[in-house]
């Protein structure tokens, strides 16, 4: 956690520097609050950085010992980003059916037979289809559109 | 009176039943929280009549906080953070073959706690909202400062990180056109950011995406659900037991309400404090943790009382008492209703119907909770996390898009979701950040207007530091900021 604290406090200080420079071109009343917040945030980040040097060394578990599979999280994060970016291209329903299926299959620990895959895709398509009809036709909630739908 | 009758209108009744039912399911499923459920549904209430939307969200809030007890009792995993203390005695009771008794006790206690909480809400809110009329810009500035310091102290393990989270929330609230002065700030050349960061997409991002990634982290977890059979006369026996323990019930409900009123302290803190007090006051403290109904009563009475408690500062001052209440604030603002005295005068019909609907929501927990137990325990085992996670993402995208029909809001949601997840991993909880984002605008207006008032009056210092309400708020801010040090000092003094 010590390293995480150092990295996050340095990142926050960087953010503060950027916001401070940007804020200098605002009107007097427009810059008052952001600059006050930047000063407060900067001082707090600096305090966190200083504290991280004086804190006793903690026993940090190796990543594999925590049981968290970080590759899975990175893969999931990338899939979420791809999901949102493909919406404009393919349309929300098609993109959702594809990425919903990929995530539901990828992160299920059960054995993946052909029948399992078919069942899973059918359930996902039915779910997406049901909610699409329910929201767009019944509740008149707008959906993002793309080349397809 | 007309507000009370309005809760029995067919549409309101339908939304209350739907809300309590879906809330119980969401609360029972580990990984899904009350905050997440409300955040996901807020955008869909935009198209509804304000009262329907509020009644639905209030019912979900009550149902979800109660629903957490099922997984706490049957699989030793709290369905919502509010049910943490319920696992201490609920699960041991279930292991002893008394799962049904534990569930009925949790149900009846939740109903009683919820009703007591609503009574506090009914009687405390109108005078407090009238008091808010005495608040000017300096008082609002200090009130928001107090809200941020207290959430930083209570919602985070480290006060420093809590304060950083709150300040970060304030900073992102400054994105967009300045409320005074009109500068276009920190938009990075993006036109969509001129309106500022959308509150609902940010709330969905902070509260839903980290949970989704958390589910993927824990994907290997398989739950063993304790099965149970219904027994006769358990409900009556539990009711008798509760009547014999009025002090335990009332104390837990009062603790829940007070903790709810304190900004940032959610149902988990209410449950734990109440459980701790129940142990301290008990004649047989050694039995706690081994399966005793008193533990379940304390936790469940308290966490459901906390629901209404968290709405008191929200409706009267615009300061949410707990994360789900923060999302409800988003729903109120979306419907064009600003918390404060106006809410109890201009929108009195809607707000009182909403408050009275909480009575019915709590009462409905009794039959719905007891009869849906079997179905809920089946859902806990049969819905795979690998399905639940993308389903939440699917709803998050629809929810964040539907407010402005703008794909940019989806990107905002995802961005803050990833920021929220990374932040959580390094110790920055989403609570302070979201509160900072919500309170930023009020805080800025308070600060700038106070300075203008001070300049006109000839002394900025006297405007900030000499008004009576401000002095009280400054004192409370100082106490809450120093609370970790004070607590340590008091604990050491007690040991000596």
PDB file of N, CA and C in Angstrom, chain B residues 406-482:
ATOM      1  N   UNK B 406     -27.126  10.776 -25.037  1.00  0.00           N
ATOM      2  CA  UNK B 406     -25.791  11.171 -25.458  1.00  0.00           C
ATOM      3  C   UNK B 406     -24.799  10.076 -25.098  1.00  0.00           C
ATOM      4  N   UNK B 407     -24.102   9.581 -26.121  1.00  0.00           N
ATOM      5  CA  UNK B 407     -23.147   8.479 -25.911  1.00  0.00           C
ATOM      6  C   UNK B 407     -21.987   8.939 -25.024  1.00  0.00           C
ATOM      7  N   UNK B 408     -21.748  10.261 -24.982  1.00  0.00           N
ATOM      8  CA  UNK B 408     -20.667  10.791 -24.163  1.00  0.00           C
ATOM      9  C   UNK B 408     -20.888  10.441 -22.682  1.00  0.00           C
ATOM     10  N   UNK B 409     -22.159  10.429 -22.268  1.00  0.00           N
ATOM     11  CA  UNK B 409     -22.465  10.074 -20.878  1.00  0.00           C
ATOM     12  C   UNK B 409     -22.051   8.632 -20.566  1.00  0.00           C
ATOM     13  N   UNK B 410     -22.109   7.763 -21.578  1.00  0.00           N
ATOM     14  CA  UNK B 410     -21.675   6.372 -21.381  1.00  0.00           C
ATOM     15  C   UNK B 410     -20.164   6.339 -21.144  1.00  0.00           C
ATOM     16  N   UNK B 411     -19.435   7.166 -21.915  1.00  0.00           N
ATOM     17  CA  UNK B 411     -17.981   7.224 -21.718  1.00  0.00           C
ATOM     18  C   UNK B 411     -17.650   7.774 -20.317  1.00  0.00           C
ATOM     19  N   UNK B 412     -18.419   8.787 -19.908  1.00  0.00           N
ATOM     20  CA  UNK B 412     -18.212   9.375 -18.565  1.00  0.00           C
ATOM     21  C   UNK B 412     -18.442   8.287 -17.506  1.00  0.00           C
ATOM     22  N   UNK B 413     -19.522   7.536 -17.683  1.00  0.00           N
ATOM     23  CA  UNK B 413     -19.851   6.464 -16.729  1.00  0.00           C
ATOM     24  C   UNK B 413     -18.700   5.451 -16.636  1.00  0.00           C
ATOM     25  N   UNK B 414     -18.205   5.034 -17.800  1.00  0.00           N
ATOM     26  CA  UNK B 414     -17.138   4.033 -17.815  1.00  0.00           C
ATOM     27  C   UNK B 414     -15.843   4.599 -17.234  1.00  0.00           C
ATOM     28  N   UNK B 415     -15.533   5.847 -17.587  1.00  0.00           N
ATOM     29  CA  UNK B 415     -14.317   6.477 -17.079  1.00  0.00           C
ATOM     30  C   UNK B 415     -14.331   6.516 -15.545  1.00  0.00           C
ATOM     31  N   UNK B 416     -15.450   7.009 -14.985  1.00  0.00           N
ATOM     32  CA  UNK B 416     -15.503   7.102 -13.524  1.00  0.00           C
ATOM     33  C   UNK B 416     -15.625   5.716 -12.876  1.00  0.00           C
ATOM     34  N   UNK B 417     -16.171   4.767 -13.627  1.00  0.00           N
ATOM     35  CA  UNK B 417     -16.226   3.389 -13.126  1.00  0.00           C
ATOM     36  C   UNK B 417     -14.821   2.840 -12.930  1.00  0.00           C
ATOM     37  N   UNK B 418     -13.979   3.059 -13.941  1.00  0.00           N
ATOM     38  CA  UNK B 418     -12.598   2.548 -13.846  1.00  0.00           C
ATOM     39  C   UNK B 418     -11.824   3.332 -12.780  1.00  0.00           C
ATOM     40  N   UNK B 419     -12.029   4.651 -12.750  1.00  0.00           N
ATOM     41  CA  UNK B 419     -11.382   5.469 -11.701  1.00  0.00           C
ATOM     42  C   UNK B 419     -11.833   4.966 -10.317  1.00  0.00           C
ATOM     43  N   UNK B 420     -13.131   4.689 -10.181  1.00  0.00           N
ATOM     44  CA  UNK B 420     -13.682   4.205  -8.913  1.00  0.00           C
ATOM     45  C   UNK B 420     -13.078   2.876  -8.503  1.00  0.00           C
ATOM     46  N   UNK B 421     -12.894   1.975  -9.464  1.00  0.00           N
ATOM     47  CA  UNK B 421     -12.326   0.654  -9.158  1.00  0.00           C
ATOM     48  C   UNK B 421     -10.871   0.786  -8.707  1.00  0.00           C
ATOM     49  N   UNK B 422     -10.095   1.544  -9.494  1.00  0.00           N
ATOM     50  CA  UNK B 422      -8.672   1.720  -9.145  1.00  0.00           C
ATOM     51  C   UNK B 422      -8.572   2.426  -7.782  1.00  0.00           C
ATOM     52  N   UNK B 423      -9.403   3.457  -7.598  1.00  0.00           N
ATOM     53  CA  UNK B 423      -9.408   4.198  -6.336  1.00  0.00           C
ATOM     54  C   UNK B 423      -9.712   3.279  -5.155  1.00  0.00           C
ATOM     55  N   UNK B 424     -10.700   2.419  -5.332  1.00  0.00           N
ATOM     56  CA  UNK B 424     -11.086   1.489  -4.264  1.00  0.00           C
ATOM     57  C   UNK B 424      -9.923   0.562  -3.901  1.00  0.00           C
ATOM     58  N   UNK B 425      -9.187   0.140  -4.921  1.00  0.00           N
ATOM     59  CA  UNK B 425      -8.063  -0.774  -4.709  1.00  0.00           C
ATOM     60  C   UNK B 425      -6.958  -0.116  -3.891  1.00  0.00           C
ATOM     61  N   UNK B 426      -6.794   1.211  -4.046  1.00  0.00           N
ATOM     62  CA  UNK B 426      -5.719   1.879  -3.300  1.00  0.00           C
ATOM     63  C   UNK B 426      -6.261   2.654  -2.086  1.00  0.00           C
ATOM     64  N   UNK B 427      -7.493   2.359  -1.711  1.00  0.00           N
ATOM     65  CA  UNK B 427      -8.023   2.881  -0.450  1.00  0.00           C
ATOM     66  C   UNK B 427      -8.888   4.127  -0.536  1.00  0.00           C
ATOM     67  N   UNK B 428      -9.248   4.555  -1.758  1.00  0.00           N
ATOM     68  CA  UNK B 428     -10.131   5.726  -1.886  1.00  0.00           C
ATOM     69  C   UNK B 428     -11.547   5.238  -2.201  1.00  0.00           C
ATOM     70  N   UNK B 429     -12.417   5.221  -1.188  1.00  0.00           N
ATOM     71  CA  UNK B 429     -13.791   4.743  -1.397  1.00  0.00           C
ATOM     72  C   UNK B 429     -14.585   5.714  -2.263  1.00  0.00           C
ATOM     73  N   UNK B 430     -15.632   5.223  -2.929  1.00  0.00           N
ATOM     74  CA  UNK B 430     -16.413   6.114  -3.802  1.00  0.00           C
ATOM     75  C   UNK B 430     -17.281   7.114  -3.037  1.00  0.00           C
ATOM     76  N   UNK B 431     -17.637   6.811  -1.769  1.00  0.00           N
ATOM     77  CA  UNK B 431     -18.545   7.663  -0.986  1.00  0.00           C
ATOM     78  C   UNK B 431     -18.109   9.114  -0.929  1.00  0.00           C
ATOM     79  N   UNK B 432     -16.884   9.419  -0.420  1.00  0.00           N
ATOM     80  CA  UNK B 432     -16.453  10.818  -0.326  1.00  0.00           C
ATOM     81  C   UNK B 432     -16.375  11.505  -1.690  1.00  0.00           C
ATOM     82  N   UNK B 433     -15.942  10.763  -2.729  1.00  0.00           N
ATOM     83  CA  UNK B 433     -15.812  11.384  -4.061  1.00  0.00           C
ATOM     84  C   UNK B 433     -17.196  11.814  -4.559  1.00  0.00           C
ATOM     85  N   UNK B 434     -18.169  10.907  -4.420  1.00  0.00           N
ATOM     86  CA  UNK B 434     -19.521  11.203  -4.897  1.00  0.00           C
ATOM     87  C   UNK B 434     -20.127  12.357  -4.095  1.00  0.00           C
ATOM     88  N   UNK B 435     -19.918  12.358  -2.783  1.00  0.00           N
ATOM     89  CA  UNK B 435     -20.466  13.452  -1.971  1.00  0.00           C
ATOM     90  C   UNK B 435     -19.836  14.794  -2.385  1.00  0.00           C
ATOM     91  N   UNK B 436     -18.522  14.760  -2.657  1.00  0.00           N
ATOM     92  CA  UNK B 436     -17.840  15.965  -3.124  1.00  0.00           C
ATOM     93  C   UNK B 436     -18.443  16.458  -4.428  1.00  0.00           C
ATOM     94  N   UNK B 437     -18.715  15.516  -5.324  1.00  0.00           N
ATOM     95  CA  UNK B 437     -19.294  15.868  -6.623  1.00  0.00           C
ATOM     96  C   UNK B 437     -20.693  16.477  -6.449  1.00  0.00           C
ATOM     97  N   UNK B 438     -21.474  15.885  -5.532  1.00  0.00           N
ATOM     98  CA  UNK B 438     -22.844  16.383  -5.306  1.00  0.00           C
ATOM     99  C   UNK B 438     -22.830  17.755  -4.629  1.00  0.00           C
ATOM    100  N   UNK B 439     -21.951  17.877  -3.625  1.00  0.00           N
ATOM    101  CA  UNK B 439     -21.975  19.106  -2.824  1.00  0.00           C
ATOM    102  C   UNK B 439     -21.163  20.257  -3.429  1.00  0.00           C
ATOM    103  N   UNK B 440     -20.365  19.923  -4.454  1.00  0.00           N
ATOM    104  CA  UNK B 440     -19.467  20.922  -5.038  1.00  0.00           C
ATOM    105  C   UNK B 440     -20.157  22.224  -5.410  1.00  0.00           C
ATOM    106  N   UNK B 441     -21.277  22.081  -6.099  1.00  0.00           N
ATOM    107  CA  UNK B 441     -21.981  23.265  -6.577  1.00  0.00           C
ATOM    108  C   UNK B 441     -22.488  24.131  -5.417  1.00  0.00           C
ATOM    109  N   UNK B 442     -23.073  23.476  -4.396  1.00  0.00           N
ATOM    110  CA  UNK B 442     -23.595  24.208  -3.224  1.00  0.00           C
ATOM    111  C   UNK B 442     -22.435  24.887  -2.504  1.00  0.00           C
ATOM    112  N   UNK B 443     -21.337  24.141  -2.369  1.00  0.00           N
ATOM    113  CA  UNK B 443     -20.166  24.652  -1.646  1.00  0.00           C
ATOM    114  C   UNK B 443     -19.590  25.873  -2.376  1.00  0.00           C
ATOM    115  N   UNK B 444     -19.470  25.776  -3.695  1.00  0.00           N
ATOM    116  CA  UNK B 444     -18.904  26.889  -4.476  1.00  0.00           C
ATOM    117  C   UNK B 444     -19.792  28.131  -4.377  1.00  0.00           C
ATOM    118  N   UNK B 445     -21.095  27.923  -4.565  1.00  0.00           N
ATOM    119  CA  UNK B 445     -21.999  29.078  -4.467  1.00  0.00           C
ATOM    120  C   UNK B 445     -21.933  29.703  -3.087  1.00  0.00           C
ATOM    121  N   UNK B 446     -21.861  28.839  -2.049  1.00  0.00           N
ATOM    122  CA  UNK B 446     -21.766  29.325  -0.669  1.00  0.00           C
ATOM    123  C   UNK B 446     -20.514  30.169  -0.471  1.00  0.00           C
ATOM    124  N   UNK B 447     -19.387  29.657  -0.984  1.00  0.00           N
ATOM    125  CA  UNK B 447     -18.109  30.351  -0.804  1.00  0.00           C
ATOM    126  C   UNK B 447     -18.094  31.690  -1.549  1.00  0.00           C
ATOM    127  N   UNK B 448     -18.424  31.655  -2.819  1.00  0.00           N
ATOM    128  CA  UNK B 448     -18.306  32.877  -3.634  1.00  0.00           C
ATOM    129  C   UNK B 448     -19.326  33.931  -3.174  1.00  0.00           C
ATOM    130  N   UNK B 449     -20.578  33.500  -2.932  1.00  0.00           N
ATOM    131  CA  UNK B 449     -21.586  34.469  -2.483  1.00  0.00           C
ATOM    132  C   UNK B 449     -21.220  35.067  -1.125  1.00  0.00           C
ATOM    133  N   UNK B 450     -20.646  34.236  -0.245  1.00  0.00           N
ATOM    134  CA  UNK B 450     -20.255  34.743   1.081  1.00  0.00           C
ATOM    135  C   UNK B 450     -19.168  35.800   0.943  1.00  0.00           C
ATOM    136  N   UNK B 451     -18.210  35.533   0.041  1.00  0.00           N
ATOM    137  CA  UNK B 451     -17.131  36.517  -0.167  1.00  0.00           C
ATOM    138  C   UNK B 451     -17.721  37.834  -0.691  1.00  0.00           C
ATOM    139  N   UNK B 452     -18.666  37.712  -1.620  1.00  0.00           N
ATOM    140  CA  UNK B 452     -19.315  38.923  -2.153  1.00  0.00           C
ATOM    141  C   UNK B 452     -20.058  39.664  -1.039  1.00  0.00           C
ATOM    142  N   UNK B 453     -20.767  38.891  -0.200  1.00  0.00           N
ATOM    143  CA  UNK B 453     -21.491  39.502   0.933  1.00  0.00           C
ATOM    144  C   UNK B 453     -20.512  40.181   1.882  1.00  0.00           C
ATOM    145  N   UNK B 454     -19.389  39.479   2.140  1.00  0.00           N
ATOM    146  CA  UNK B 454     -18.374  40.000   3.051  1.00  0.00           C
ATOM    147  C   UNK B 454     -17.787  41.302   2.534  1.00  0.00           C
ATOM    148  N   UNK B 455     -17.508  41.322   1.221  1.00  0.00           N
ATOM    149  CA  UNK B 455     -16.935  42.544   0.615  1.00  0.00           C
ATOM    150  C   UNK B 455     -17.917  43.703   0.752  1.00  0.00           C
ATOM    151  N   UNK B 456     -19.190  43.402   0.516  1.00  0.00           N
ATOM    152  CA  UNK B 456     -20.214  44.459   0.612  1.00  0.00           C
ATOM    153  C   UNK B 456     -20.352  44.953   2.048  1.00  0.00           C
ATOM    154  N   UNK B 457     -20.206  44.004   3.020  1.00  0.00           N
ATOM    155  CA  UNK B 457     -20.374  44.377   4.430  1.00  0.00           C
ATOM    156  C   UNK B 457     -19.095  44.957   5.028  1.00  0.00           C
ATOM    157  N   UNK B 458     -17.997  44.815   4.317  1.00  0.00           N
ATOM    158  CA  UNK B 458     -16.743  45.384   4.797  1.00  0.00           C
ATOM    159  C   UNK B 458     -15.857  44.402   5.539  1.00  0.00           C
ATOM    160  N   UNK B 459     -16.306  43.171   5.767  1.00  0.00           N
ATOM    161  CA  UNK B 459     -15.459  42.177   6.442  1.00  0.00           C
ATOM    162  C   UNK B 459     -15.834  40.754   6.012  1.00  0.00           C
ATOM    163  N   UNK B 460     -14.922  40.139   5.286  1.00  0.00           N
ATOM    164  CA  UNK B 460     -15.164  38.759   4.831  1.00  0.00           C
ATOM    165  C   UNK B 460     -15.089  37.808   6.026  1.00  0.00           C
ATOM    166  N   UNK B 461     -14.143  38.070   6.947  1.00  0.00           N
ATOM    167  CA  UNK B 461     -13.944  37.179   8.098  1.00  0.00           C
ATOM    168  C   UNK B 461     -15.210  37.093   8.946  1.00  0.00           C
ATOM    169  N   UNK B 462     -15.840  38.243   9.190  1.00  0.00           N
ATOM    170  CA  UNK B 462     -17.014  38.214  10.069  1.00  0.00           C
ATOM    171  C   UNK B 462     -18.175  37.459   9.425  1.00  0.00           C
ATOM    172  N   UNK B 463     -18.264  37.503   8.104  1.00  0.00           N
ATOM    173  CA  UNK B 463     -19.336  36.771   7.409  1.00  0.00           C
ATOM    174  C   UNK B 463     -19.167  35.270   7.619  1.00  0.00           C
ATOM    175  N   UNK B 464     -17.918  34.795   7.576  1.00  0.00           N
ATOM    176  CA  UNK B 464     -17.668  33.358   7.693  1.00  0.00           C
ATOM    177  C   UNK B 464     -17.653  32.868   9.139  1.00  0.00           C
ATOM    178  N   UNK B 465     -17.163  33.703  10.064  1.00  0.00           N
ATOM    179  CA  UNK B 465     -16.860  33.177  11.393  1.00  0.00           C
ATOM    180  C   UNK B 465     -17.686  33.724  12.558  1.00  0.00           C
ATOM    181  N   UNK B 466     -18.628  34.616  12.300  1.00  0.00           N
ATOM    182  CA  UNK B 466     -19.325  35.181  13.466  1.00  0.00           C
ATOM    183  C   UNK B 466     -20.827  34.867  13.511  1.00  0.00           C
ATOM    184  N   UNK B 467     -21.361  34.277  12.455  1.00  0.00           N
ATOM    185  CA  UNK B 467     -22.798  33.980  12.480  1.00  0.00           C
ATOM    186  C   UNK B 467     -23.043  32.736  13.331  1.00  0.00           C
ATOM    187  N   UNK B 468     -24.092  32.742  14.183  1.00  0.00           N
ATOM    188  CA  UNK B 468     -24.278  31.662  15.171  1.00  0.00           C
ATOM    189  C   UNK B 468     -24.316  30.243  14.559  1.00  0.00           C
ATOM    190  N   UNK B 469     -25.101  30.051  13.481  1.00  0.00           N
ATOM    191  CA  UNK B 469     -25.191  28.700  12.894  1.00  0.00           C
ATOM    192  C   UNK B 469     -23.834  28.289  12.326  1.00  0.00           C
ATOM    193  N   UNK B 470     -23.137  29.265  11.725  1.00  0.00           N
ATOM    194  CA  UNK B 470     -21.802  28.973  11.180  1.00  0.00           C
ATOM    195  C   UNK B 470     -20.857  28.510  12.284  1.00  0.00           C
ATOM    196  N   UNK B 471     -20.932  29.172  13.449  1.00  0.00           N
ATOM    197  CA  UNK B 471     -20.030  28.800  14.559  1.00  0.00           C
ATOM    198  C   UNK B 471     -20.275  27.347  14.969  1.00  0.00           C
ATOM    199  N   UNK B 472     -21.558  26.975  15.075  1.00  0.00           N
ATOM    200  CA  UNK B 472     -21.890  25.591  15.440  1.00  0.00           C
ATOM    201  C   UNK B 472     -21.339  24.635  14.386  1.00  0.00           C
ATOM    202  N   UNK B 473     -21.534  24.985  13.113  1.00  0.00           N
ATOM    203  CA  UNK B 473     -21.070  24.104  12.030  1.00  0.00           C
ATOM    204  C   UNK B 473     -19.545  24.013  11.991  1.00  0.00           C
ATOM    205  N   UNK B 474     -18.867  25.128  12.275  1.00  0.00           N
ATOM    206  CA  UNK B 474     -17.395  25.104  12.307  1.00  0.00           C
ATOM    207  C   UNK B 474     -16.924  24.185  13.437  1.00  0.00           C
ATOM    208  N   UNK B 475     -17.601  24.288  14.593  1.00  0.00           N
ATOM    209  CA  UNK B 475     -17.251  23.432  15.734  1.00  0.00           C
ATOM    210  C   UNK B 475     -17.441  21.952  15.353  1.00  0.00           C
ATOM    211  N   UNK B 476     -18.587  21.640  14.732  1.00  0.00           N
ATOM    212  CA  UNK B 476     -18.851  20.259  14.345  1.00  0.00           C
ATOM    213  C   UNK B 476     -17.834  19.762  13.307  1.00  0.00           C
ATOM    214  N   UNK B 477     -17.455  20.648  12.386  1.00  0.00           N
ATOM    215  CA  UNK B 477     -16.458  20.282  11.367  1.00  0.00           C
ATOM    216  C   UNK B 477     -15.125  19.951  12.039  1.00  0.00           C
ATOM    217  N   UNK B 478     -14.735  20.813  12.990  1.00  0.00           N
ATOM    218  CA  UNK B 478     -13.458  20.599  13.686  1.00  0.00           C
ATOM    219  C   UNK B 478     -13.492  19.282  14.460  1.00  0.00           C
ATOM    220  N   UNK B 479     -14.628  19.026  15.151  1.00  0.00           N
ATOM    221  CA  UNK B 479     -14.737  17.771  15.932  1.00  0.00           C
ATOM    222  C   UNK B 479     -14.675  16.569  14.995  1.00  0.00           C
ATOM    223  N   UNK B 480     -15.409  16.626  13.883  1.00  0.00           N
ATOM    224  CA  UNK B 480     -15.418  15.459  12.987  1.00  0.00           C
ATOM    225  C   UNK B 480     -14.056  15.261  12.334  1.00  0.00           C
ATOM    226  N   UNK B 481     -13.347  16.349  12.020  1.00  0.00           N
ATOM    227  CA  UNK B 481     -12.013  16.214  11.411  1.00  0.00           C
ATOM    228  C   UNK B 481     -11.021  15.626  12.412  1.00  0.00           C
ATOM    229  N   UNK B 482     -11.195  15.991  13.681  1.00  0.00           N
ATOM    230  CA  UNK B 482     -10.254  15.505  14.707  1.00  0.00           C
ATOM    231  C   UNK B 482     -10.748  14.201  15.348  1.00  0.00           C
TER     232      UNK B 482
END
